[in-house]
Amino acid sequence: MKVKIKSWTMAAYWTWDVKEDDLCGICHNAYDACCPQCSMPGDDCSLVWGQCSHVFHLHCIEQWLASQTNGGTCPMDRKTWSTVSAAT
Ligand SMILES: [Zn+2]
Ligand SMILES: [Zn+2]
Ligand SMILES: [Zn+2]
């Protein structure tokens, strides 16, 4: 189930501590927020798990892999990226 939020005033309501582990390693947005390419939380911005156990927004890793010239590697550890599973 997804929640549509009409106005996203992150600075005002972002009170809980965001652990670094909860942030996408590419865009540094929280996993439960959407990536910068999506206009608002609740857009179809799913997460993908890689074989190296890192998690990114689908759009972030897609863009990252598209920018790679020597095959896809994880931006965190430079291991060959292999998607294990995706969730919405
Ligand atoms: Zn991201
Ligand atoms: Zn997105
Ligand atoms: Zn990794």
Tab-separated table of C-alpha atoms and ligand atoms in Angstrom:
chain	number	residue	atom	x	y	z
A	1	MET	CA	0.000	0.000	0.000
A	2	LYS	CA	1.319	3.368	-0.935
A	3	VAL	CA	0.622	6.737	0.548
A	4	LYS	CA	0.328	9.785	-1.591
A	5	ILE	CA	1.697	12.915	-0.012
A	6	LYS	CA	0.679	16.098	-1.699
A	7	SER	CA	3.234	18.499	-0.337
A	8	TRP	CA	6.603	17.304	0.770
A	9	THR	CA	8.147	19.659	3.243
A	10	MET	CA	10.996	17.463	4.277
A	11	ALA	CA	12.902	19.984	6.343
A	12	ALA	CA	9.948	20.785	8.540
A	13	TYR	CA	8.777	17.254	9.292
A	14	TRP	CA	11.939	15.204	9.110
A	15	THR	CA	12.299	14.709	12.831
A	16	TRP	CA	13.355	11.113	13.262
A	17	ASP	CA	17.003	10.240	12.907
A	18	VAL	CA	17.896	8.774	9.575
A	19	LYS	CA	20.583	6.195	9.899
A	20	GLU	CA	23.048	6.077	7.088
A	21	ASP	CA	22.008	2.497	6.467
A	22	ASP	CA	18.545	3.712	5.602
A	23	LEU	CA	19.758	5.961	2.811
A	24	CYS	CA	20.143	5.114	-0.816
A	25	GLY	CA	23.875	5.102	-1.514
A	26	ILE	CA	23.400	6.868	-4.818
A	27	CYS	CA	21.011	9.729	-4.136
A	28	HIS	CA	21.191	9.700	-0.307
A	29	ASN	CA	17.448	9.892	0.010
A	30	ALA	CA	15.816	7.519	2.465
A	31	TYR	CA	14.636	4.207	1.079
A	32	ASP	CA	11.074	4.991	2.020
A	33	ALA	CA	11.271	8.301	0.217
A	34	CYS	CA	11.564	8.329	-3.519
A	35	CYS	CA	14.595	9.084	-5.609
A	36	PRO	CA	15.226	12.615	-6.969
A	37	GLN	CA	13.988	11.558	-10.375
A	38	CYS	CA	10.523	10.962	-9.016
A	39	SER	CA	8.367	13.962	-8.397
A	40	MET	CA	6.893	12.864	-5.087
A	41	PRO	CA	6.890	10.009	-2.581
A	42	GLY	CA	4.427	7.367	-3.589
A	43	ASP	CA	5.464	7.465	-7.213
A	44	ASP	CA	6.404	4.105	-8.543
A	45	CYS	CA	9.908	4.128	-7.121
A	46	SER	CA	10.790	0.650	-6.004
A	47	LEU	CA	13.890	-0.664	-4.266
A	48	VAL	CA	16.262	-3.266	-5.610
A	49	TRP	CA	18.611	-5.522	-3.684
A	50	GLY	CA	21.922	-6.460	-5.179
A	51	GLN	CA	23.871	-9.642	-4.619
A	52	CYS	CA	26.343	-7.625	-2.554
A	53	SER	CA	23.452	-6.831	-0.163
A	54	HIS	CA	23.339	-3.149	-1.019
A	55	VAL	CA	19.940	-1.626	-1.690
A	56	PHE	CA	19.159	1.241	-4.026
A	57	HIS	CA	16.185	2.881	-5.599
A	58	LEU	CA	15.440	1.147	-8.856
A	59	HIS	CA	15.705	4.429	-10.758
A	60	CYS	CA	19.028	5.274	-9.122
A	61	ILE	CA	20.716	1.995	-9.936
A	62	GLU	CA	19.244	2.003	-13.424
A	63	GLN	CA	20.706	5.423	-14.082
A	64	TRP	CA	23.992	4.411	-12.482
A	65	LEU	CA	24.315	1.235	-14.542
A	66	ALA	CA	23.435	3.141	-17.703
A	67	SER	CA	26.317	5.519	-16.998
A	68	GLN	CA	28.781	2.670	-16.561
A	69	THR	CA	30.944	1.941	-19.551
A	70	ASN	CA	32.586	-1.239	-18.305
A	71	GLY	CA	29.559	-3.183	-17.193
A	72	GLY	CA	27.501	-2.686	-14.094
A	73	THR	CA	29.189	-2.444	-10.749
A	74	CYS	CA	27.797	-1.541	-7.357
A	75	PRO	CA	28.541	2.140	-6.640
A	76	MET	CA	29.282	1.286	-3.008
A	77	ASP	CA	31.784	-1.538	-3.321
A	78	ARG	CA	32.468	-1.779	-7.059
A	79	LYS	CA	31.480	-5.413	-7.149
A	80	THR	CA	29.680	-6.619	-10.228
A	81	TRP	CA	26.077	-5.630	-9.785
A	82	SER	CA	23.551	-8.393	-9.882
A	83	THR	CA	19.973	-7.699	-8.892
A	84	VAL	CA	18.654	-10.221	-6.412
A	85	SER	CA	15.156	-8.945	-5.924
A	86	ALA	CA	12.992	-5.905	-6.353
A	87	ALA	CA	10.202	-4.674	-4.152
A	88	THR	CA	7.658	-1.963	-4.471
B	1	ZN	ZN	18.250	6.619	-4.663
B	2	ZN	ZN	12.426	6.975	-8.453
B	3	ZN	ZN	27.384	-3.280	-3.118
